[in-house]
Coordinates of C-alpha atoms in Angstrom, one line a residue:
Chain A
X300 CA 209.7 102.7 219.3
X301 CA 210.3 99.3 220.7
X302 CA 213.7 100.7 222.6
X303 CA 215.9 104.0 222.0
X304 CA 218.8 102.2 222.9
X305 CA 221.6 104.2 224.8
X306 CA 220.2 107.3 223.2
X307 CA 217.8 108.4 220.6
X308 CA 216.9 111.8 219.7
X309 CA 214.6 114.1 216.9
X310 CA 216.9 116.4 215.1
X311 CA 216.6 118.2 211.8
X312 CA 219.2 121.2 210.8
X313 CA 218.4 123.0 213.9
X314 CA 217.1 126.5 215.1
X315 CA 219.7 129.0 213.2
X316 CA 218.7 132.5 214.0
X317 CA 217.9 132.5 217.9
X318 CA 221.5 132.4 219.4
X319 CA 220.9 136.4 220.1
X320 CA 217.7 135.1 222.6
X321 CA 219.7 132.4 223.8
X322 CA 218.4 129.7 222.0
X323 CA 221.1 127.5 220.3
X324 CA 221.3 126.0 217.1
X325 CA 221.3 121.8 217.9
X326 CA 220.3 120.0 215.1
X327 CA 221.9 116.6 213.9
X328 CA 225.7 116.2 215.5
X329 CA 226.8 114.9 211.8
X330 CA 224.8 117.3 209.5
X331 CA 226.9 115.7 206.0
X332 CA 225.2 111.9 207.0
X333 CA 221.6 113.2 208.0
X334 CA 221.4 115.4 204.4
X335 CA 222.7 112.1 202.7
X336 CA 220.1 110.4 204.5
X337 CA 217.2 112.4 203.3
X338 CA 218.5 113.5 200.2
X339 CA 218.5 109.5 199.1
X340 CA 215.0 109.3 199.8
X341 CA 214.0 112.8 198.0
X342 CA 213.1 114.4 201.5
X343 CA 213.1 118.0 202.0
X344 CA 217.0 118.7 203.7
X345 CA 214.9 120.0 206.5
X346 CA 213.2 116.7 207.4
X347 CA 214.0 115.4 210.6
X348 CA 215.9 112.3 211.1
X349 CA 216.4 110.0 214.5
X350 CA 219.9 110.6 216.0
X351 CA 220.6 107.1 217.4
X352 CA 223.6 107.2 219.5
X353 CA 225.5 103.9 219.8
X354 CA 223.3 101.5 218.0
X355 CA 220.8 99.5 219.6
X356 CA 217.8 101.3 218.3
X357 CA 214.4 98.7 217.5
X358 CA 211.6 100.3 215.9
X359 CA 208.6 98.8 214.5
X360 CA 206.2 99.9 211.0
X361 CA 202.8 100.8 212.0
X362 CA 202.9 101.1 208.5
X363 CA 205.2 100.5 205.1
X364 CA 207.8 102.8 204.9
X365 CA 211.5 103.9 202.9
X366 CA 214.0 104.3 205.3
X367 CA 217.8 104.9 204.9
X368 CA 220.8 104.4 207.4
X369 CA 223.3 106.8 206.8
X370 CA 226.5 107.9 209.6
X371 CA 227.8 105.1 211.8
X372 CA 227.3 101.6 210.7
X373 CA 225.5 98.9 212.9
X374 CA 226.1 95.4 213.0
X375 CA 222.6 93.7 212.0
X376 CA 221.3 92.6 209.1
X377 CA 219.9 96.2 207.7
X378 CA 221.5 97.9 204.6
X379 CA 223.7 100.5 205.0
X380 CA 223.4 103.9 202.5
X381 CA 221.0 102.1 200.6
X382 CA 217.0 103.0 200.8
X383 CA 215.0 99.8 201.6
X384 CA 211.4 99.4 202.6
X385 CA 210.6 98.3 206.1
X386 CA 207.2 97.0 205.6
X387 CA 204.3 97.0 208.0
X388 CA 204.4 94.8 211.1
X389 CA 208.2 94.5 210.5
X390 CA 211.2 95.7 212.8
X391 CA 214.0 97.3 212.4
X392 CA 217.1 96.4 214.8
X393 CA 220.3 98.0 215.1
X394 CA 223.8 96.2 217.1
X395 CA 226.3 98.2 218.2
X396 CA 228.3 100.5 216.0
X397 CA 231.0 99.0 213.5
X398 CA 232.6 102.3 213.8
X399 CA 231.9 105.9 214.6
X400 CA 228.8 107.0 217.0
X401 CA 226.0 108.4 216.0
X402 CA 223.9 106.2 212.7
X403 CA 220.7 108.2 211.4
X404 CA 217.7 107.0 210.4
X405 CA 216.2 109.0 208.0
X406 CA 212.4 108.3 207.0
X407 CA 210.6 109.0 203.7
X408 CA 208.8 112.1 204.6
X409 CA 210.4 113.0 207.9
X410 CA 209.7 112.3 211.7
X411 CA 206.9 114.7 211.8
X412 CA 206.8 115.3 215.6
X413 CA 205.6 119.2 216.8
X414 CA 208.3 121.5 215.9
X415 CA 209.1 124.0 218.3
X416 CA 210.9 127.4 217.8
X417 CA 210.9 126.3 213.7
X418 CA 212.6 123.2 214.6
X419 CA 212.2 119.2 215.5
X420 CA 215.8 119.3 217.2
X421 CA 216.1 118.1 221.3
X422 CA 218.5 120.3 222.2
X423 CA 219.9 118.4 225.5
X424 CA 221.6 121.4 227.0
X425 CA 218.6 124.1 227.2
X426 CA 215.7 120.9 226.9
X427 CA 213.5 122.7 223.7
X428 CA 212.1 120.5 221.4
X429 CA 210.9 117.1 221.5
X430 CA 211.6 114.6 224.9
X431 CA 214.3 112.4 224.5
X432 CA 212.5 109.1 222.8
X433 CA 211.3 106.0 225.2
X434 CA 210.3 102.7 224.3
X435 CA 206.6 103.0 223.3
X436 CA 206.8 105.8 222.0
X437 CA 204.8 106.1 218.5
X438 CA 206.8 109.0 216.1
X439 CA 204.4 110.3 213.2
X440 CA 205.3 110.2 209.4
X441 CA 205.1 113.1 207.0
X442 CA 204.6 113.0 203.3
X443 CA 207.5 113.6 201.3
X444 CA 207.4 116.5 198.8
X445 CA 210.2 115.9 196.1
X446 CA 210.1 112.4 194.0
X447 CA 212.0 109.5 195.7
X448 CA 215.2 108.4 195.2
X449 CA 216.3 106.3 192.0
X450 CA 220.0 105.6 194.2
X451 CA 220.1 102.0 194.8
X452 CA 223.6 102.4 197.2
X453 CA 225.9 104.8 197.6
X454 CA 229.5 104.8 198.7
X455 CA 230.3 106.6 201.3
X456 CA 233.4 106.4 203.7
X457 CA 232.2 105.1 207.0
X458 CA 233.5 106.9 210.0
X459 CA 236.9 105.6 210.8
X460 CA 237.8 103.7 214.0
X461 CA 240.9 104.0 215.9
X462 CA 242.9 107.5 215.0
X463 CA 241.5 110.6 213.2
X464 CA 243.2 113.9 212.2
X465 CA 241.0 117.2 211.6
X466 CA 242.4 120.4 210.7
X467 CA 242.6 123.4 213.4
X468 CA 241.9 126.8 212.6
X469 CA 242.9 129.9 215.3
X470 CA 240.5 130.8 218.0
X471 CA 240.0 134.1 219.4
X472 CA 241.8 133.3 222.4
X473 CA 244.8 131.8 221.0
X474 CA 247.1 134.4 222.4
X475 CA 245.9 133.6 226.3
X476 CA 248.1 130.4 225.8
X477 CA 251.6 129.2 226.2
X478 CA 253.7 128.3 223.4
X479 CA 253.7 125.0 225.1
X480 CA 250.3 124.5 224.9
X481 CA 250.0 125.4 221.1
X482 CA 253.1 122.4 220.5
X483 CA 250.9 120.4 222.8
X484 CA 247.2 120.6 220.8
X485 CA 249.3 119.7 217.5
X486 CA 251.8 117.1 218.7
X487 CA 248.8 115.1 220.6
X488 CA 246.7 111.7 220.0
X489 CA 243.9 113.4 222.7
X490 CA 242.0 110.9 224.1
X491 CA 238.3 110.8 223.5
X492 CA 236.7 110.5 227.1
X493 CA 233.5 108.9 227.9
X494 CA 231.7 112.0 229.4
X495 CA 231.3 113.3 226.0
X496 CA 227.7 113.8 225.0
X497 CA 225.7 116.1 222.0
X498 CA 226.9 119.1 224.1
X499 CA 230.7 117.8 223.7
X500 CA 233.5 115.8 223.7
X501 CA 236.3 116.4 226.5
X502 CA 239.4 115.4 225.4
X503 CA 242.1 114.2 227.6
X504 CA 245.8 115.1 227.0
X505 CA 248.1 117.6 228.5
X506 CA 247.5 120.2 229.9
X507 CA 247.4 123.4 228.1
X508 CA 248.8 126.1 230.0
X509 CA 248.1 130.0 229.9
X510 CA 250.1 133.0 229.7
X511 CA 246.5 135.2 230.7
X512 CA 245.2 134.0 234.2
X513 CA 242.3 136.5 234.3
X514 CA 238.9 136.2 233.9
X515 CA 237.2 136.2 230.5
X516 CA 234.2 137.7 230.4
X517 CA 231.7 135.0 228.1
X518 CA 231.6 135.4 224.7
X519 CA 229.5 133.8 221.6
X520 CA 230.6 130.9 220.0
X521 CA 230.1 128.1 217.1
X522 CA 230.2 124.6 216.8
X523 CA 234.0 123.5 216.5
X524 CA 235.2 125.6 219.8
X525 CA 238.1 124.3 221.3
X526 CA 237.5 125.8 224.8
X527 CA 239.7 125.1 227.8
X528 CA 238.6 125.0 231.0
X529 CA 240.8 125.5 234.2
X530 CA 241.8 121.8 234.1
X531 CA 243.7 122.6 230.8
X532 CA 241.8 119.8 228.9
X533 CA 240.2 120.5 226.3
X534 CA 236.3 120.7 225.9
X535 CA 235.2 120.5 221.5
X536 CA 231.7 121.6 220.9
X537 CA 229.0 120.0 219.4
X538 CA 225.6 120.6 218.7
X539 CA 223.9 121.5 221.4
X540 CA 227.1 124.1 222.8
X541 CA 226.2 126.5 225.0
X542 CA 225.4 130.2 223.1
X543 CA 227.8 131.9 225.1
X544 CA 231.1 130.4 227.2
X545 CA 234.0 131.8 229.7
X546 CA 236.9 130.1 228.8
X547 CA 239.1 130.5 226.5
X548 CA 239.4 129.0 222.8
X549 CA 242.1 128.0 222.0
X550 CA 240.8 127.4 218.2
X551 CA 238.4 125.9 216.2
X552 CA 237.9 122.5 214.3
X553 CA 237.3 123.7 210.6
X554 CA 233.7 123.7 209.8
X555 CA 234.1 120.3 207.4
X556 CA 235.6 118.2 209.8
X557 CA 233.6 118.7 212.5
X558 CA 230.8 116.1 211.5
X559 CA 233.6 113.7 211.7
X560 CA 234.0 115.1 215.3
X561 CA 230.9 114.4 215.6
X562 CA 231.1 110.3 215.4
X563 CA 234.1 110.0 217.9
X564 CA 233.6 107.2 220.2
X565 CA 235.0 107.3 223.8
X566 CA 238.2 105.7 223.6
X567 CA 239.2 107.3 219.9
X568 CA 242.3 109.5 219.3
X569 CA 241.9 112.6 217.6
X570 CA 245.0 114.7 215.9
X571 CA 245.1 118.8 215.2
X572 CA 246.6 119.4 212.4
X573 CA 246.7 123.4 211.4
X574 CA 246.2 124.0 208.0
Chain B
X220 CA 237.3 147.5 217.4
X221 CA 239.3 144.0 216.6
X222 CA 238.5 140.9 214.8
X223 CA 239.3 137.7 216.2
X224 CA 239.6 134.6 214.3
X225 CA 236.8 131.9 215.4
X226 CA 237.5 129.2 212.6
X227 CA 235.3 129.5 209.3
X228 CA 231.8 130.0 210.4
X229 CA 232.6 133.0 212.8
X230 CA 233.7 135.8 213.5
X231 CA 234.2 137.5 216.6
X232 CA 234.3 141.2 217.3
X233 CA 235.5 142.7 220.0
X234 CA 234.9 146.4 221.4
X235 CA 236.0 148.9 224.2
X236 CA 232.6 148.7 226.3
X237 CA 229.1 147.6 226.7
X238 CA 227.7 150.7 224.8
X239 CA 229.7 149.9 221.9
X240 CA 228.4 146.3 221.9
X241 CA 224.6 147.5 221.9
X242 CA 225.3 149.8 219.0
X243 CA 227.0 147.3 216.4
X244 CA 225.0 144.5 217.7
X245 CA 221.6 146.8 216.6
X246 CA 223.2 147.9 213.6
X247 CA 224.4 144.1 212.4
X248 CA 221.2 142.8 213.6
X249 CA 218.6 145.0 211.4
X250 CA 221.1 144.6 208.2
X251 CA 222.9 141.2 208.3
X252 CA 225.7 140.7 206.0
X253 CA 224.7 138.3 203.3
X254 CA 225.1 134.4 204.8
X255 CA 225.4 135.3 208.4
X256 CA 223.2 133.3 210.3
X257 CA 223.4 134.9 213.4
X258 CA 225.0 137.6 215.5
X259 CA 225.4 137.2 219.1
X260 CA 226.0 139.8 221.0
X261 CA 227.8 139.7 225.0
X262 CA 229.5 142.0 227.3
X263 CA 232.6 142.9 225.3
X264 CA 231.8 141.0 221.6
X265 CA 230.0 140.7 219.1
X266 CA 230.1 137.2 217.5
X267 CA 229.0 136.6 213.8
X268 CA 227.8 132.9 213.0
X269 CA 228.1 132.3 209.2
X270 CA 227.5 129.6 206.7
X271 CA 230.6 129.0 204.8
X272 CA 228.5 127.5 202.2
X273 CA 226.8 131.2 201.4
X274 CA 230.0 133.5 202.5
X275 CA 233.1 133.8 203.8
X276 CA 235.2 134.8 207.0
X277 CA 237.0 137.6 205.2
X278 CA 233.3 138.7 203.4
X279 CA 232.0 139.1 206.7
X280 CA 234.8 141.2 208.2
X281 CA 235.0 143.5 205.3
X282 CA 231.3 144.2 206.0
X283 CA 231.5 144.4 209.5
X284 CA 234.4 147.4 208.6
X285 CA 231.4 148.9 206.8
X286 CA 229.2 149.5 209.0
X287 CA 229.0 152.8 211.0
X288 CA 227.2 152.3 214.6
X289 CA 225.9 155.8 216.0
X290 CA 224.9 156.3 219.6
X291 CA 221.4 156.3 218.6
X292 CA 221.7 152.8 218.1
X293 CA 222.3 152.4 221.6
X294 CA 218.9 153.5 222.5
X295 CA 216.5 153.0 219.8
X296 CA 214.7 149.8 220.6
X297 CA 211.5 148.6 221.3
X298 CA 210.2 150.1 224.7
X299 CA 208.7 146.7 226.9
X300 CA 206.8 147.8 230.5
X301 CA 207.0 144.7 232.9
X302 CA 204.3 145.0 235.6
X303 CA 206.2 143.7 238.9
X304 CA 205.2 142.8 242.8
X305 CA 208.0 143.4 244.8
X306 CA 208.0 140.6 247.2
X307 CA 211.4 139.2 247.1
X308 CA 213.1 137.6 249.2
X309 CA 216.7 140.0 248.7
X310 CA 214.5 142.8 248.7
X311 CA 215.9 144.4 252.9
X312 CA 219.1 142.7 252.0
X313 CA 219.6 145.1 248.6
X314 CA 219.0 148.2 250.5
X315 CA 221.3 147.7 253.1
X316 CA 224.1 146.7 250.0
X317 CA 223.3 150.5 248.6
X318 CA 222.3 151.7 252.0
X319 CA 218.6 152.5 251.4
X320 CA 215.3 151.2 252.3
X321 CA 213.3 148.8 250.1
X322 CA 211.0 151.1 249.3
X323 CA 213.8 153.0 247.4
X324 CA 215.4 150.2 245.8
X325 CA 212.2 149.8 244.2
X326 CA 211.8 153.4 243.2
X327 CA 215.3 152.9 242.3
X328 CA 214.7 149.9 240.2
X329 CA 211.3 151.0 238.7
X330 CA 213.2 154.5 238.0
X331 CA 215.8 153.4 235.6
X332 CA 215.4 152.4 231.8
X333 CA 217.3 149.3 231.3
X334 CA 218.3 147.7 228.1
X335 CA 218.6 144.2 227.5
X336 CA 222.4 144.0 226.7
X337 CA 222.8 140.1 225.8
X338 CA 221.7 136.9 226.5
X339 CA 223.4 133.7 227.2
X340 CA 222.6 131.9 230.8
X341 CA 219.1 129.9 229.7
X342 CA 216.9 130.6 226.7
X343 CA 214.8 133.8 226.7
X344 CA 217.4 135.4 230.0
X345 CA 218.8 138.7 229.2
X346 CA 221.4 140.8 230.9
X347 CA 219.4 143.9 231.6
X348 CA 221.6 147.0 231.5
X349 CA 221.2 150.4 233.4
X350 CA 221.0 153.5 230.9
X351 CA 221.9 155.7 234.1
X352 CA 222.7 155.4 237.4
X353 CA 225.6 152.4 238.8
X354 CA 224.0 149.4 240.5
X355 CA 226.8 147.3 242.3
X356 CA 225.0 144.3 244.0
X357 CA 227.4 141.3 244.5
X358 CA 225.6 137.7 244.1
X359 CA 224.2 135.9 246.8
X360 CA 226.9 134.2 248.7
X361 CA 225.1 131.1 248.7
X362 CA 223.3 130.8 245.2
X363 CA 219.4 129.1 245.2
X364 CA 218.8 125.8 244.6
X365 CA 215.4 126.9 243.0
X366 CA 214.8 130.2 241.7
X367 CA 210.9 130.4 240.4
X368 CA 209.9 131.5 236.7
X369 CA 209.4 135.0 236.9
X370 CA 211.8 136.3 239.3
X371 CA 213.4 139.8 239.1
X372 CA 216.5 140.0 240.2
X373 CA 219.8 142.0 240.8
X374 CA 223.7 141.4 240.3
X375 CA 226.7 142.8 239.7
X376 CA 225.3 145.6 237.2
X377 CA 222.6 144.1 235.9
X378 CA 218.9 143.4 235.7
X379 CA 217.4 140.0 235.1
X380 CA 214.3 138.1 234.5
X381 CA 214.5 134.6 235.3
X382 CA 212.5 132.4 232.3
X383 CA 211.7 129.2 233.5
X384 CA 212.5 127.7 237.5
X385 CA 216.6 127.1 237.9
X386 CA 219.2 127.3 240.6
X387 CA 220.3 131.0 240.8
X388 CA 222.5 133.3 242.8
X389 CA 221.0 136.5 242.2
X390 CA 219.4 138.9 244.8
X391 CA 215.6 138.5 244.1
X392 CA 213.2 141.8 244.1
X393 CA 210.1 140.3 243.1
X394 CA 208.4 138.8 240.3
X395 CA 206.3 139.1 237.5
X396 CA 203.5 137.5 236.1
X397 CA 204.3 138.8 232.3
X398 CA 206.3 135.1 230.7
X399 CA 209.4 136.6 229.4
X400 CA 209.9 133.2 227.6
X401 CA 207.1 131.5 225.5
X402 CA 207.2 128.8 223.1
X403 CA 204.0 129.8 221.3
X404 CA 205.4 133.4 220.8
X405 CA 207.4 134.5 218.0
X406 CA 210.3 135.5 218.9
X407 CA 209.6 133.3 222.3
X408 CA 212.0 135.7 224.5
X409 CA 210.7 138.8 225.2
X410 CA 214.0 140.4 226.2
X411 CA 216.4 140.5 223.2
X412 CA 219.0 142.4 222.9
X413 CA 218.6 145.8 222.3
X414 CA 215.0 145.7 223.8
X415 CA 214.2 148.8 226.4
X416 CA 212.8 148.1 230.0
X417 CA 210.9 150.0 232.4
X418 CA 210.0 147.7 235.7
X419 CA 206.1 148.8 236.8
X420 CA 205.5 148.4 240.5
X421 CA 202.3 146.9 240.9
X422 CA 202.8 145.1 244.4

C-alpha cells in the first residue's frame, strides 16, 4: 500500500448470522460490483476485495497479479471491468472518481488478511475486523480456487452522476408519520450530505414530521432503513448500520437498489419512488 | 402478535411484552425459516433478516404464523455463572435508590436468575433481564466517560456486562474477570439471547 487514499477498507460479504450478539453484518457497501469483481477473475464470492472510497488508492505488486476494477470508475489509465495483470514491481494508481463512490479492487485469490468472526469485513461502527489500511501497509494474496476468467470486458452501467431514483418500500414505522411527510419523501430530490460514511448517508430535505411523539423503544433493522431522527432528515443505512435503532423508519430502499445507494457522492440527489 | 413491513429482506414482529419476545426469539432461533439469515431479537420485536435471493417476505411471515412459542421457551436456556467482585463505584448509591445496604443489593443481585433478553448497544452486550423480582435503577445522571471492560452494572430493569472499555451511564456494581466478549471464541459473546445468568460474589 503506497497510500489508501481518503479511505480504503477489507470487506468480503460480511458476518451474516451474529446480529442476535450484536455483531452486524458490514461487508462491501455495493455487494452487485464486488461479486462482479471476483466472479471475473474466478474467485470464490467470498473473497475479500479493497473498498476504495473516492479514488486515490496506489498500490504496488510485490508480485504478478490479476486484478479487476469493478463499482465507481477512476480517472487513470487502468482498465475498467476488464481483468488485467499488474505485474511485479508495477503500480497501480487510481484519480478521483468519474462517477459514483466506492471502486473495488478485487484480486485473483482474495486479500487474504486474518478473518475475524468468519469474516475480512472492517466494520467502522463496532471496529471488528481488519484496521482501516495505511500507507505501508503489505495485504497478503490467496490462491484462487475456481479457473480464471476467459471475460476479456464486460459492460456494465457505471454508477450514475447527478440524480438517481430507487424504489421505496414501507417501513415499520410508517404510520408514526404525517401525511406530509410521506408526500415529502416521494416528491423530493434529497440532498446527499457530506457526513455520509459506510454507516450511512444523511439526507437533507424537509423535514418529515410525526403524528407519534413518543419514545420508540430500539428495534432490529436491515440495510436500506430509512430512519428519522428528531431533526426530521432522514438517515439511509448502509453497511455497517447499527444492529438495533430508536427512531423511527419511515421505510426501506428495496434490497436491489441499495448498492446503487451505496455509490452516492456528497452533493448527489436521490428520488423515492414507491413501487 | 403483528407484522410490520421492513422492505424485502425483513421482517419485523412485534409482541405485547418482553416474555413474549424471549419465547419466539428461542423458538425462531433453534428452527430458522428456510433463507432467514438472522433473527434479532429487542425489547418489544423480533426482527427477521432474510435473503431475498433464497425466500421471500410473505414465506417468512407465513412461517412465523406457524410457529407456537410456549412459556418454557422463556426459560430453557443455557445456565452461565459469572464470578463477580463487588467493588463498584454505584454500589452505596444503588442501595439508597432501593433503600438497602450494599450488602443486600448484592444478595439482591447475586439472588436473581437473569436472562439475557437482547443485544444491541456494542458487540457481545446483552440486556440482562430479571426472571423475578422489579429492579428500577434510573441511569447515572451524568454518564462515564470510561467505563472498564468487565463492569457489571444496573439500569432501568436490567442487568449488563460491559464487553470492551466505552463511555456508559449505568450504575456500576462490580466487575468480572470472566470476557463476556472474545474474538477467539465461537460464538465470541457469551450473553446471547435467551442465555440464563446467575452473578457469583466472589469479592
Amino acid at each position: 500500500m503506497l497510500t489508501p487514499g481518503p479511505l480504503t477498507t477489507v470487506q468480503d460479504r460480511g458476518r451474516p448470522g451474529r446480529a442476535a450478539e450484536g455483531i452486524g453484518r458490514s461487508g462491501v457497501c455495493d455487494r452487485g460490483s464486488a461479486a462482479l469483481g471476483n466472479r471475473l477473475l474466478g474467485n470464490d464470492p467470498d473473497a475479500a476485495v479493497l473498498e476504495v472510497t473516492a479514488g486515490g488508492l496506489a498500490v504496488r505488486a510485490e508480485a504478478g497479479l490479476w486484478l479487476v476494477l469493478t463499482g465507481a470508475r477512476c480517472a487513470g489509465p487502468a482498465p475498467h471491468a476488464a481483468p488485467f495483470w499488474l505485474a511485479a514491481g508495477e503500480e497501480l494508481r487510481l484519480g478521483p472518481p468519474v462517477s459514483g463512490l466506492r471502486t473495488y479492487v478485487a484480486v485473483r485469490g482474495g486479500i487474504a488478511v486474518d478473518p475475524v468472526l468468519g469474516s475480512r469485513s472492517t466494520d467502522l461502527l463496532s471496529g471488528l475486523g481488519p484496521p482501516v489500511l495505511t500507507a505501508r501497509d503489505v495485504l497478503p494474496v490467496g490462491t484462487a480456487a475456481g479457473d480464471p476468467g476467459t471475460v476479456d470486458v464486460v459492460g456494465v452501467l457505471d454508477p450514475p452522476s447527478g440524480g438517481v431514483t430507487v424504489t421505496v418500500l414501507p417501513g415499520p414505522r410508517a404510520d408514526w408519520f404525517t401525511d406530509e411527510a410521506h408526500t415529502a419523501l416521494t416528491g423530493t430530490g434529497w440532498t446527499v450530505t457530506g457526513d455520509g460514511n459506510r454507516v450511512g448517508l444523511r439526507l437533507s430535505g424537509p423535514e418529515l414530521t410525526r403524528v407519534r411523539t413518543g419514545e420508540l423503544p430500539s428495534e432490529g433493522m436491515v440495510r436500506g432503513a430509512l430512519q428519522v431522527p428528531p431533526s426530521g432528515q432522514p438517515v439511509l443505512f448502509l453497511a455497517d448500520h447499527p444492529v438495533t435503532g430508536g427512531y423511527p423508519v419511515i421505510g426501506y430502499v428495496a434490497e436491489p437498489d441499495v448498492d446503487r445507494c451505496g455509490q452516492l457522492a456528497p452533493g448527489q440527489t436521490l428520488r423515492f419512488r414507491r413501487r | 402478535m403483528r407484522l410490520l413491513p421492513s422492505g424485502d429482506a425483513g421482517l419485523l414482529v412485534e409482541l405485547d411484552d418482553l416474555d413474549a419476545v424471549l419465547a419466539l426469539h428461542r423458538t425462531l432461533a433453534a428452527e430458522p425459516p428456510a433463507g432467514v439469515l438472522d433473527v434479532v431479537p429487542a425489547s418489544r420485536t423480533v426482527l427477521l433478516v432474510l435473503d431475498p435471493a433464497l425466500t421471500t417476505v410473505g414465506a417468512v411471515a407465513t412461517a412465523v404464523g406457524r410457529t407456537r412459542p410456549t412459556a418454557a421457551d422463556r426459560t430453557g436456556g443455557e445456565l452461565v455463572e459469572l464470578p463477580v467482585v463487588y467493588d463498584g463505584e454505584d454500589l452505596a448509591d444503588v442501595g439508597e435508590l432501593l433503600g438497602c445496604s450494599p450488602a443486600e443489593v448484592v444478595a439482591r443481585h447475586t439472588g436473581t436468575e437473569w436472562t439475557v433478553a437482547f443485544g444491541g448497544f456494542a458487540p457481545g452486550f446483552g440486556y440482562l433481564t430479571a426472571a423475578e423480582g422489579t429492579w428500577d435503577v434510573p441511569r447515572r445522571a451524568s454518564p462515564r466517560t470510561r467505563v472498564p471492560a468487565g463492569a457489571v452494572a444496573l439500569a432501568g430493569e436490567f442487568s449488563g456486562v460491559y464487553p470492551r472499555e466505552s463511555p456508559g451511564g449505568w450504575q456500576l456494581l462490580g466487575h468480572t474477570d470472566t470476557a463476556v466478549f472474545d474474538l477467539h471464541r465461537e460464538p465470541a459473546a457469551l450473553l446471547r439471547p435467551g442465555v440464563r445468568i446467575r452473578f457469583v460474589d466472589v469479592s
